[in-house]
């Protein structure tokens, strides 16, 4: 079939069948290589590898990268990866690599970029690599990072002696330790360490000793370093040069004079305080307050986080790959592997988290094409498409990772003729009267009030500044803008729009108009003006944003808005609503919509024809590593739609069983009818595992996993229990 889509020709060996391998310390490059002959015999054309770059220690998945420029030593070295690639190619197979350009793991000492930011704040060489708001609403946090890592309130953790200072004589570095976590100190603040222990009383050297004099000069030199708030290139260069020189001097003076080393040990012992003596921690508190970061209770993150995260995961910070320097640093090793011929395609994780997905893909394609000028690079994106949403045809990609195919097949396997009866049965059994649209709307509002409140605060502040710049909108209050913005995001039907410059495309403008009109229909007439203002900003209306500075601020807001609607949808729908609405849970799947239970055969064929025309090399998947249920479990649950009388009979018996079991639970640990409905479907979905012959250990393991699953489900629902307030135990 003829196609005008530019991505579908000249692709070197597009995949016929892929096999995903999850690499980790237990399944290495060498182990993977052993499977190649077997996989080749199955007809697999491409190995589909999980991320292979250096990740957090003992990572089992690899998405928590700490160094994009190094392979993960736990799964193998460069020679072993090359051997894997060569073995695959010798067997006629290619390699597709899963890469993570959106974020990296940060609360770990081996992330050099993040450690640099902690030490040097806005003046850090890598400060621009991360998406950080250095001027949040709270003035005390200006030019500082929130580090929500503490298990207790800061004061309690401090006075319990959980936060300590140490000194590495080999390099002259002072470091903060909190359990297994390490944080560098700003060298300019090193003199504070010695404030509570005067040299006159503690340094066992004569006043006229040369080393003593040099040490005093050295401490003064630390205090005279350029401030981390000074970010001009010349001053930054001087800060980096001088701080490392002074650290080396400190290291050498300790080597040649043990008395100074002893004094440093005494000063550290003093500043680390004495448990039970609150005032002994005053200098440590002062030192920590002088850093480029604030150690805080982990719960604080939801409200005050000032760096963009991967969804609500504090330990994964977003990267700004839209900056060429950052892009080059993140992709250096990836491109080297492609240039060497070891990698034949890429799977781009979380494309919706990027500042400009199209620009990113164009940039990536350009770099790969320069390495392989006669091939069109094979690139697929992890993208969740809403119902009736189409992948943007201008994107230089061969398609998606296949979520929409799984959703299509799942809908086709469901008997749509009984949807109304299924709905009535679900509501009668559980008492849950809201439809899915209402559930997901309320779930999105919930995550914006809780786990993503910090992101909404930052976005609302941007919108407020735009409103204050125009006399017709300057009377809108911050809270009114925040409330309206929350309503708009909650009503957004897709993960995000893709505005990338001052010319807003028709598709994006249509989505925005639809959302604003929908919200206005359910709001007070007096609020219409504020919604019209938000719409004008989102479509970059030049009548409102008439000044160049206003237009630039508007585009910056829109780009941030697009990066927030996606995680709100993901956390609200996939990680909350899917665990609240249980009409037929085979449809509660990543890439699926619980409302879409009826896909006719004619629709299936029409979608296949469209795929052949536009995205013939997109991946097909019925299960992925992100699936909430495997395809076999989903298929068994889908059969319930074909056996409605039998399902109703089972539920009547199930109700009597669960009443006897769950009424014995302690007060406050009650399980709802909605939970029971989910558990019933889950048991039927895994029925073969339940009835298979086996020993007691296997049955105990099955029981344990079912308990873990139900605990996860009720906590994700965030109604009677949550990950923060764990009120239920099975």
XYZ file of C-alpha atoms in Angstrom:
730
model
C 0.000 0.000 0.000
C 1.321 3.442 -0.919
C 2.156 5.740 1.943
C 3.252 9.350 2.105
C 4.684 9.027 5.598
C 8.398 9.757 5.385
C 9.403 7.306 8.152
C 8.310 4.124 6.444
C 10.990 3.699 3.790
C 14.686 2.902 3.868
C 14.559 1.370 7.336
C 17.325 -1.179 7.731
C 15.835 -4.478 8.897
C 12.787 -3.355 10.894
C 11.846 -5.839 13.632
C 9.795 -8.879 12.755
C 9.529 -10.145 16.321
C 11.210 -8.765 19.433
C 12.010 -10.473 22.735
C 12.492 -8.219 25.732
C 15.252 -9.120 28.183
C 15.261 -7.549 31.648
C 18.919 -7.147 32.530
C 20.150 -6.835 36.113
C 22.764 -8.267 38.438
C 21.066 -11.676 38.192
C 20.722 -11.623 34.407
C 23.821 -10.186 32.766
C 25.132 -9.654 29.220
C 26.804 -13.064 29.399
C 23.589 -14.782 30.503
C 21.685 -13.058 27.733
C 24.239 -14.195 25.163
C 23.620 -17.812 26.115
C 19.957 -17.479 25.061
C 20.609 -16.151 21.574
C 20.615 -19.486 19.650
C 17.344 -20.458 21.303
C 15.705 -17.091 20.613
C 16.907 -17.187 17.009
C 15.324 -20.615 16.595
C 11.986 -19.088 17.690
C 12.174 -16.553 14.867
C 13.058 -13.565 17.036
C 14.576 -10.842 14.863
C 15.623 -8.380 17.585
C 16.650 -8.511 21.220
C 14.839 -5.747 23.077
C 17.093 -4.821 26.003
C 16.133 -2.966 29.169
C 18.366 0.047 30.013
C 22.035 -0.934 30.203
C 23.655 2.220 31.572
C 25.013 2.618 35.084
C 22.115 2.609 37.531
C 21.553 2.743 41.255
C 23.291 -0.107 43.058
C 21.287 -3.362 42.911
C 18.744 -1.863 40.505
C 16.557 -4.625 39.097
C 15.204 -2.621 36.160
C 17.806 -0.039 35.086
C 15.497 2.971 34.758
C 17.221 4.672 37.701
C 20.328 5.681 35.731
C 23.119 7.434 37.632
C 25.600 7.810 34.750
C 24.499 7.954 31.126
C 28.100 7.731 29.950
C 28.904 4.336 31.497
C 27.579 0.795 31.234
C 26.122 -0.756 34.357
C 28.986 -2.785 35.845
C 26.497 -5.100 37.542
C 25.353 -6.450 34.175
C 28.666 -6.378 32.327
C 31.406 -4.356 30.704
C 32.004 -3.036 27.178
C 33.646 -6.254 25.952
C 30.767 -8.362 27.232
C 28.188 -6.104 25.604
C 30.126 -6.214 22.343
C 30.185 -10.026 22.570
C 26.402 -10.014 23.089
C 25.872 -7.744 20.094
C 28.191 -9.802 17.884
C 26.468 -13.036 18.881
C 23.082 -11.527 18.070
C 24.263 -10.298 14.683
C 25.924 -13.632 13.902
C 22.513 -15.242 14.422
C 20.764 -12.731 12.180
C 19.343 -10.713 15.067
C 19.517 -7.008 15.886
C 19.419 -5.141 19.189
C 16.867 -2.539 20.260
C 17.955 -0.601 23.311
C 15.618 0.983 25.854
C 16.954 4.422 26.829
C 15.902 6.890 29.536
C 16.539 10.497 28.390
C 13.954 12.092 30.680
C 15.460 11.552 34.124
C 18.128 9.983 36.308
C 18.507 8.749 39.886
C 19.831 11.442 42.214
C 19.902 10.482 45.905
C 23.102 8.537 45.413
C 26.749 9.542 45.746
C 27.745 8.113 42.366
C 25.646 10.619 40.413
C 28.419 13.127 39.689
C 26.079 15.668 38.096
C 23.722 15.841 41.070
C 26.543 15.896 43.615
C 27.979 18.881 41.772
C 24.635 20.701 42.029
C 24.400 19.958 45.751
C 27.898 21.316 46.351
C 27.701 24.400 44.147
C 24.024 25.295 43.753
C 23.185 27.614 40.841
C 26.927 28.016 40.128
C 27.309 24.274 39.465
C 28.607 23.165 36.098
C 25.640 20.810 35.863
C 22.986 23.131 37.304
C 21.330 23.575 33.913
C 21.215 19.803 33.352
C 18.298 19.467 35.795
C 14.905 21.160 35.680
C 15.203 23.164 38.910
C 13.225 26.172 40.126
C 15.875 28.203 41.958
C 13.380 30.912 42.999
C 10.393 29.093 44.557
C 7.661 30.896 46.475
C 9.347 30.451 49.868
C 12.146 33.021 49.949
C 14.271 30.933 52.337
C 14.544 28.356 49.555
C 15.912 30.752 46.939
C 19.011 29.248 45.313
C 18.495 26.056 47.309
C 17.262 22.554 46.533
C 14.772 20.655 48.618
C 16.149 17.190 49.451
C 13.196 15.273 50.984
C 15.138 12.306 52.312
C 14.633 12.304 56.089
C 12.484 9.711 57.813
C 11.701 12.133 60.650
C 11.328 15.902 61.006
C 14.645 17.714 60.491
C 15.027 18.791 64.118
C 14.376 15.308 65.443
C 16.685 13.625 62.934
C 19.401 16.165 63.778
C 19.174 15.797 67.551
C 19.034 12.015 67.351
C 22.475 12.116 65.773
C 21.288 10.704 62.438
C 22.935 13.512 60.440
C 26.711 13.600 60.708
C 29.753 15.261 59.148
C 32.836 13.340 58.027
C 36.187 14.291 56.498
C 38.103 12.528 53.720
C 41.749 13.463 54.200
C 42.732 12.028 50.800
C 40.870 14.747 48.896
C 40.113 17.422 51.494
C 36.325 16.971 51.253
C 33.845 17.337 54.100
C 30.631 15.350 53.619
C 27.178 15.106 55.211
C 25.942 11.587 55.985
C 22.379 10.492 56.638
C 22.316 6.711 56.963
C 23.443 5.422 53.523
C 23.097 8.841 51.853
C 25.982 11.264 51.299
C 25.848 14.957 50.476
C 28.769 17.307 49.776
C 29.259 20.544 51.678
C 29.784 23.894 50.014
C 33.549 24.497 50.563
C 32.794 28.140 51.327
C 31.028 26.941 54.486
C 33.829 24.686 55.786
C 34.951 27.261 58.403
C 31.595 26.840 60.209
C 32.736 23.333 61.168
C 35.441 24.833 63.387
C 33.367 27.682 64.892
C 32.466 25.715 68.010
C 36.007 24.572 68.752
C 38.464 27.507 68.796
C 42.030 26.730 67.765
C 43.377 28.456 70.856
C 41.980 25.641 73.000
C 42.002 22.617 70.694
C 44.861 22.899 68.179
C 47.979 21.423 69.765
C 50.473 23.626 67.906
C 52.404 26.762 68.931
C 50.883 30.044 67.808
C 53.894 30.769 65.609
C 53.937 27.301 63.972
C 54.108 27.545 60.162
C 51.532 24.786 59.580
C 49.167 26.409 62.034
C 49.489 29.702 60.190
C 48.950 27.969 56.830
C 45.859 26.228 58.174
C 44.398 29.517 59.412
C 45.060 31.089 55.996
C 43.507 28.081 54.326
C 40.256 28.387 56.317
C 40.101 32.066 55.420
C 40.613 31.154 51.756
C 37.638 28.784 51.940
C 35.459 31.578 53.322
C 36.582 33.909 50.503
C 35.577 31.572 47.676
C 33.085 33.052 45.202
C 29.504 32.559 46.324
C 27.484 29.786 44.677
C 24.939 32.487 43.759
C 27.457 34.046 41.356
C 26.900 32.262 38.049
C 28.888 34.263 35.510
C 31.328 32.004 33.593
C 34.451 33.772 34.851
C 33.419 33.704 38.512
C 32.256 30.094 38.242
C 35.595 29.090 36.733
C 37.436 30.813 39.547
C 35.283 29.116 42.186
C 35.927 25.652 40.737
C 39.638 26.264 40.331
C 40.170 27.766 43.772
C 38.046 25.326 45.779
C 39.909 22.317 44.423
C 43.294 23.966 44.980
C 42.401 24.763 48.599
C 41.083 21.236 49.190
C 44.403 19.803 47.965
C 46.275 22.164 50.291
C 44.102 20.958 53.172
C 44.828 17.344 52.289
C 48.589 17.939 52.154
C 48.757 19.891 55.407
C 46.931 17.055 57.202
C 49.392 14.535 55.751
C 52.424 16.347 57.059
C 51.036 17.448 60.414
C 48.990 14.999 62.473
C 48.086 17.705 64.991
C 45.930 19.441 62.381
C 44.311 16.132 61.495
C 43.556 15.572 65.168
C 42.061 19.055 65.441
C 39.789 18.381 62.460
C 38.612 15.125 64.062
C 37.842 16.981 67.297
C 35.956 19.700 65.421
C 33.867 17.086 63.623
C 33.122 15.293 66.874
C 32.040 18.599 68.389
C 29.789 19.710 65.549
C 28.143 16.279 65.296
C 26.660 16.966 68.731
C 25.691 14.869 71.724
C 22.332 13.093 71.748
C 20.339 14.478 74.656
C 22.015 17.907 74.479
C 19.957 19.919 71.996
C 22.221 23.000 71.995
C 25.212 20.863 70.963
C 23.656 20.589 67.506
C 23.337 24.354 66.930
C 26.482 24.677 64.824
C 25.537 21.635 62.729
C 22.124 23.165 62.092
C 23.830 26.430 61.086
C 26.169 24.564 58.737
C 23.339 22.660 57.062
C 21.304 25.845 56.723
C 24.190 27.367 54.776
C 24.132 24.665 52.074
C 22.693 24.737 48.561
C 20.122 22.200 49.700
C 17.742 21.680 52.583
C 17.467 18.227 54.091
C 13.787 17.707 54.870
C 11.207 15.147 55.915
C 10.200 13.046 52.914
C 6.533 14.080 53.262
C 7.476 17.707 52.530
C 8.213 16.845 48.898
C 4.591 16.864 47.747
C 4.133 20.526 48.681
C 7.572 22.082 48.322
C 9.592 20.120 45.784
C 11.439 22.542 43.484
C 12.892 20.199 40.902
C 10.867 18.343 38.300
C 10.647 14.653 39.027
C 9.667 11.507 37.172
C 6.009 11.581 38.211
C 6.136 11.796 42.038
C 9.370 9.872 42.561
C 11.650 12.172 44.594
C 14.757 10.140 43.762
C 14.374 10.552 39.984
C 15.097 14.099 38.765
C 14.144 15.275 35.291
C 16.820 16.224 32.764
C 16.724 19.127 30.307
C 17.708 17.290 27.143
C 16.306 20.184 25.108
C 19.634 21.904 25.859
C 22.212 20.700 23.278
C 24.962 20.291 25.868
C 22.728 18.106 28.031
C 21.517 16.096 25.041
C 25.105 15.394 24.015
C 26.099 14.294 27.519
C 23.096 11.979 27.886
C 23.492 10.411 24.435
C 27.275 10.215 24.056
C 27.578 6.500 24.840
C 24.315 5.630 23.093
C 25.587 7.167 19.855
C 28.949 5.456 20.244
C 27.224 2.068 20.474
C 25.193 2.865 17.374
C 28.284 4.054 15.499
C 30.060 0.804 16.413
C 27.163 -1.154 14.935
C 26.201 -2.756 18.252
C 22.746 -1.159 18.530
C 20.176 -1.269 15.722
C 17.230 0.601 17.212
C 16.023 2.595 20.201
C 12.978 2.562 22.445
C 12.541 6.035 23.986
C 11.151 5.828 27.498
C 8.524 8.358 28.673
C 8.547 10.595 25.593
C 5.769 12.728 27.118
C 8.078 13.864 29.911
C 10.335 15.732 27.501
C 10.172 19.474 26.960
C 9.728 19.117 23.182
C 9.257 15.489 22.045
C 9.285 16.333 18.349
C 12.406 18.466 18.657
C 14.096 15.725 20.659
C 13.301 13.071 18.049
C 14.466 15.310 15.203
C 17.723 15.983 17.026
C 18.227 12.288 17.760
C 17.490 11.266 14.186
C 19.937 13.868 12.871
C 22.752 12.532 15.057
C 22.074 8.907 14.133
C 21.761 9.728 10.437
C 25.179 11.346 10.519
C 26.558 8.055 11.844
C 24.510 5.911 9.444
C 23.746 8.111 6.434
C 22.166 5.337 4.349
C 19.732 4.082 6.972
C 16.623 5.491 8.575
C 17.103 4.943 12.311
C 14.594 2.618 13.914
C 13.073 4.544 16.840
C 9.869 3.817 18.745
C 8.441 5.859 21.584
C 6.736 4.868 24.813
C 3.549 6.846 24.309
C 0.060 6.278 25.695
C -2.580 7.391 23.214
C -6.049 8.294 24.435
C -9.144 7.069 22.614
C -9.255 8.632 19.127
C -5.860 10.295 19.664
C -3.314 9.763 16.887
C 0.459 9.703 17.134
C 1.767 12.908 15.566
C 2.702 12.064 11.974
C 5.432 14.683 11.836
C 7.429 12.868 14.513
C 10.487 11.083 13.061
C 9.670 7.743 14.633
C 8.471 4.360 13.440
C 5.660 4.302 15.977
C 4.958 3.386 19.573
C 5.837 0.503 21.855
C 2.409 -1.044 21.271
C 0.093 -0.130 24.143
C -2.724 0.808 21.788
C -2.591 -2.591 20.090
C -3.086 -4.363 23.406
C -6.023 -2.071 24.203
C -7.579 -2.778 20.805
C -7.326 -6.550 21.207
C -8.647 -6.396 24.769
C -11.693 -4.419 23.651
C -12.304 -6.852 20.824
C -12.264 -9.832 23.207
C -14.947 -8.239 25.382
C -18.634 -8.724 24.624
C -19.871 -5.164 24.289
C -23.535 -6.201 24.183
C -23.614 -6.652 27.959
C -21.886 -3.436 29.034
C -25.003 -1.932 30.599
C -25.710 -5.176 32.480
C -22.081 -5.380 33.642
C -22.332 -1.811 34.869
C -25.556 -2.481 36.773
C -24.116 -5.612 38.364
C -20.976 -3.738 39.431
C -22.909 -0.856 40.950
C -25.363 -3.157 42.735
C -22.627 -5.271 44.298
C -20.257 -2.461 45.298
C -22.492 0.569 45.760
C -20.054 2.553 43.581
C -22.272 4.880 41.547
C -19.735 7.114 39.778
C -18.853 6.300 36.197
C -15.206 6.101 35.116
C -15.156 9.666 33.792
C -16.063 10.973 37.249
C -13.632 8.616 38.969
C -10.651 9.668 36.877
C -11.573 13.348 37.219
C -11.665 13.103 41.016
C -8.493 11.000 41.051
C -6.596 13.610 39.053
C -7.758 16.336 41.420
C -6.580 14.205 44.340
C -3.040 13.736 43.022
C -2.808 17.460 42.302
C -3.728 18.181 45.936
C -1.259 15.639 47.276
C 1.651 13.953 45.506
C 1.944 16.526 42.695
C 0.988 19.622 44.687
C 4.517 21.044 44.399
C 4.434 20.896 40.618
C 1.023 22.597 40.566
C 2.361 25.318 42.860
C 5.260 26.071 40.516
C 2.975 26.143 37.476
C 0.402 28.336 39.233
C 3.120 30.808 40.174
C 4.115 31.104 36.519
C 0.510 31.723 35.519
C 0.129 34.309 38.276
C 3.154 36.253 36.994
C 1.623 36.325 33.510
C -1.700 37.539 34.914
C 0.026 40.309 36.863
C 1.688 41.576 33.686
C -1.634 42.604 32.093
C -4.032 45.205 33.481
C -7.124 43.220 32.459
C -6.041 40.124 34.381
C -4.054 41.573 37.275
C -7.020 41.217 39.659
C -7.031 37.427 39.371
C -5.744 36.097 42.664
C -3.140 33.372 42.925
C -5.594 30.988 44.597
C -8.283 31.588 41.965
C -5.751 30.907 39.215
C -4.568 27.750 40.958
C -8.121 26.459 41.421
C -9.004 27.125 37.784
C -5.782 25.585 36.529
C -6.475 22.471 38.591
C -9.923 22.193 37.035
C -8.510 22.488 33.531
C -5.830 19.852 34.058
C -8.317 17.478 35.711
C -10.583 17.732 32.663
C -7.773 17.229 30.122
C -8.700 14.142 28.025
C -5.184 13.320 26.776
C -1.781 13.088 28.386
C -0.515 16.310 26.825
C -0.497 18.653 23.870
C 2.655 19.262 21.790
C 2.954 23.010 21.318
C 6.604 23.825 20.634
C 6.675 27.392 19.316
C 4.467 30.456 18.958
C 2.389 28.819 16.215
C -0.176 26.579 17.891
C -1.365 23.737 15.663
C -5.040 23.077 14.969
C -5.086 19.746 16.835
C -3.651 21.227 20.018
C -5.882 24.305 19.832
C -8.907 22.045 19.432
C -8.044 20.005 22.529
C -7.548 23.167 24.580
C -10.803 24.746 23.394
C -12.722 21.553 24.131
C -11.357 21.377 27.685
C -12.043 25.032 28.476
C -15.591 24.824 27.090
C -16.203 21.666 29.128
C -14.949 23.229 32.355
C -16.965 26.415 31.826
C -20.164 24.392 31.448
C -19.727 23.069 34.978
C -18.467 26.288 36.602
C -19.997 29.538 37.745
C -20.492 32.195 35.093
C -18.375 34.546 37.206
C -15.395 32.244 36.641
C -15.581 32.382 32.848
C -13.136 35.273 32.602
C -10.377 33.357 34.361
C -10.917 30.302 32.140
C -10.864 32.497 29.046
C -7.558 33.900 30.298
C -6.087 30.413 30.750
C -7.238 29.448 27.263
C -5.663 32.596 25.797
C -2.359 31.761 27.450
C -2.454 28.102 26.383
C -3.079 28.969 22.732
C -0.597 31.881 22.954
C -3.176 34.465 21.934
C -1.159 37.461 20.755
C -4.038 39.792 21.592
C -3.510 39.052 25.266
C 0.230 38.353 25.113
C 0.935 41.442 23.084
C 4.420 42.226 24.392
C 7.443 40.077 23.440
C 8.228 39.368 27.101
C 4.624 38.285 27.732
C 4.668 35.980 24.722
C 7.937 34.372 25.813
C 6.569 33.918 29.339
C 3.422 32.412 27.835
C 5.360 29.858 25.783
C 7.475 28.933 28.807
C 4.283 28.361 30.800
C 2.754 26.231 28.037
C 5.852 24.038 27.805
C 5.771 23.450 31.564
C 2.003 22.901 31.488
C 2.459 20.138 28.927
C 5.044 18.414 31.106
C 2.636 18.411 34.073
C -0.593 17.227 32.446
C 1.118 13.931 31.534
C 2.143 12.879 35.075
C -1.209 14.064 36.441
C -2.964 11.783 33.958
C -0.606 8.898 34.703
C -0.906 9.188 38.492
C -4.604 10.013 38.374
C -5.730 7.369 35.896
C -3.211 4.513 35.828
C -2.157 4.695 39.480
C -5.406 5.736 41.150
C -8.601 5.445 39.085
C -7.606 2.012 37.753
C -7.640 0.813 41.375
C -10.981 2.449 42.167
C -13.144 1.485 39.195
C -13.492 -2.287 38.832
C -16.380 -2.906 36.430
C -14.216 -5.241 34.313
C -10.579 -4.875 35.266
C -9.108 -6.406 32.111
C -9.684 -2.920 30.661
C -7.777 -1.237 33.514
C -4.481 -1.443 31.693
C -1.709 0.933 30.648
C -2.778 2.299 27.277
C -6.385 1.162 27.708
C -9.537 2.982 28.739
C -12.014 1.197 31.062
C -14.839 2.851 29.125
C -13.838 1.119 25.882
C -15.147 -2.420 26.317
C -16.631 -2.953 22.873
C -14.413 -3.082 19.775
C -16.176 -4.545 16.753
C -14.328 -6.680 14.234
C -14.892 -3.994 11.615
C -13.201 -1.464 13.895
C -10.312 -3.846 14.459
C -9.736 -4.261 10.722
C -10.055 -0.530 10.106
C -7.397 0.163 12.721
C -5.108 -2.457 11.182
C -5.449 -0.857 7.751
C -4.655 2.533 9.222
C -1.594 1.070 10.914
C -0.344 -0.421 7.646
C -0.722 2.965 5.991
C 0.811 5.159 8.657
C 2.846 3.087 11.139
C 3.696 -0.334 9.635
C 6.809 -0.755 11.792
C 5.267 0.210 15.131
C 5.589 -2.476 17.797
C 2.681 -4.768 18.645
C 2.275 -5.777 22.273
C -0.343 -7.530 24.357
C 1.836 -7.418 27.477
C 4.804 -5.225 28.397
C 6.998 -4.785 31.464
C 4.581 -1.989 32.458
C 1.457 -4.172 32.278
C -0.656 -4.384 35.404
C -1.895 -7.844 34.375
C -0.472 -10.304 31.880
C -2.410 -10.993 28.699
C -3.577 -14.448 29.842
C -5.069 -13.014 33.044
C -6.787 -10.229 31.094
C -8.212 -12.696 28.596
C -9.743 -14.847 31.346
C -11.325 -11.775 32.950
C -12.672 -10.652 29.570
C -14.539 -13.967 29.314
C -16.756 -12.803 32.212
C -18.510 -10.542 29.723
C -19.532 -13.667 27.796
C -20.654 -15.540 30.926
C -22.687 -12.909 32.736
C -25.215 -15.301 34.394
C -22.369 -17.466 35.698
C -20.502 -14.355 36.926
C -23.615 -13.163 38.763
C -24.027 -16.565 40.404
C -20.383 -16.607 41.459
C -20.703 -13.136 43.005
C -23.665 -14.225 45.117
C -21.564 -17.021 46.624
C -18.504 -14.780 46.824
C -20.419 -12.238 48.887
C -21.184 -14.829 51.571
C -17.552 -16.018 51.648
C -16.081 -12.538 51.966
C -18.535 -11.436 54.628
C -17.396 -14.281 56.864
C -13.719 -13.596 56.172
C -13.457 -9.815 56.239
C -15.813 -9.049 59.123
C -13.179 -10.567 61.417
C -10.781 -7.729 60.604
C -9.990 -5.076 63.186
C -11.936 -1.851 63.180
C -10.376 0.610 60.718
C -9.041 -2.189 58.533
C -12.277 -2.895 56.691
C -12.244 -4.147 53.124
C -14.868 -2.584 50.857
C -17.206 -4.330 48.457
C -15.241 -2.663 45.698
C -12.059 -4.370 46.954
C -13.919 -7.685 47.023
C -15.035 -7.189 43.432
C -11.440 -6.658 42.344
C -10.229 -9.679 44.304
C -12.891 -11.912 42.737
C -11.812 -10.989 39.210
C -8.149 -11.380 40.137
C -8.732 -14.908 41.473
C -10.559 -15.919 38.319
C -7.806 -14.392 36.198
C -5.102 -16.479 37.906
C -7.326 -19.565 38.289
C -4.907 -22.045 36.623
C -2.236 -21.118 39.173
C -4.701 -21.755 41.985
C -5.806 -25.238 40.911
C -2.490 -26.585 39.681
C -0.921 -29.411 41.661
C 1.949 -28.317 43.832
C 3.428 -28.434 47.238
C 2.525 -26.197 50.154
C 5.455 -23.866 49.504
C 4.089 -23.019 46.048
C 0.631 -22.390 47.477
C 2.089 -20.260 50.238
C 4.009 -18.228 47.657
C 0.845 -17.723 45.608
C -0.992 -16.585 48.733
C 1.817 -14.175 49.623
C 1.833 -12.630 46.157
C -1.935 -12.252 46.169
C -1.710 -10.476 49.518
C 0.965 -8.141 48.154
C -1.129 -7.399 45.084
C -4.254 -6.543 47.069
C -2.245 -4.357 49.439
C -0.838 -2.504 46.459
C -4.317 -2.160 44.936
C -6.000 -0.663 47.996
C -3.077 1.673 48.621
C -2.993 2.869 45.032
C -6.720 3.589 45.275
C -5.911 6.062 48.096
C -9.337 5.742 49.700
C -9.273 3.586 52.850
C -5.510 3.181 52.759
C -2.502 4.584 50.930
C 1.269 4.272 50.800
C 1.448 7.072 53.378
C -1.437 5.994 55.606
C -1.290 2.198 55.604
C -4.538 1.318 57.375
C -5.279 -2.102 55.875
C -3.477 -5.395 56.225
C -4.633 -8.585 54.529
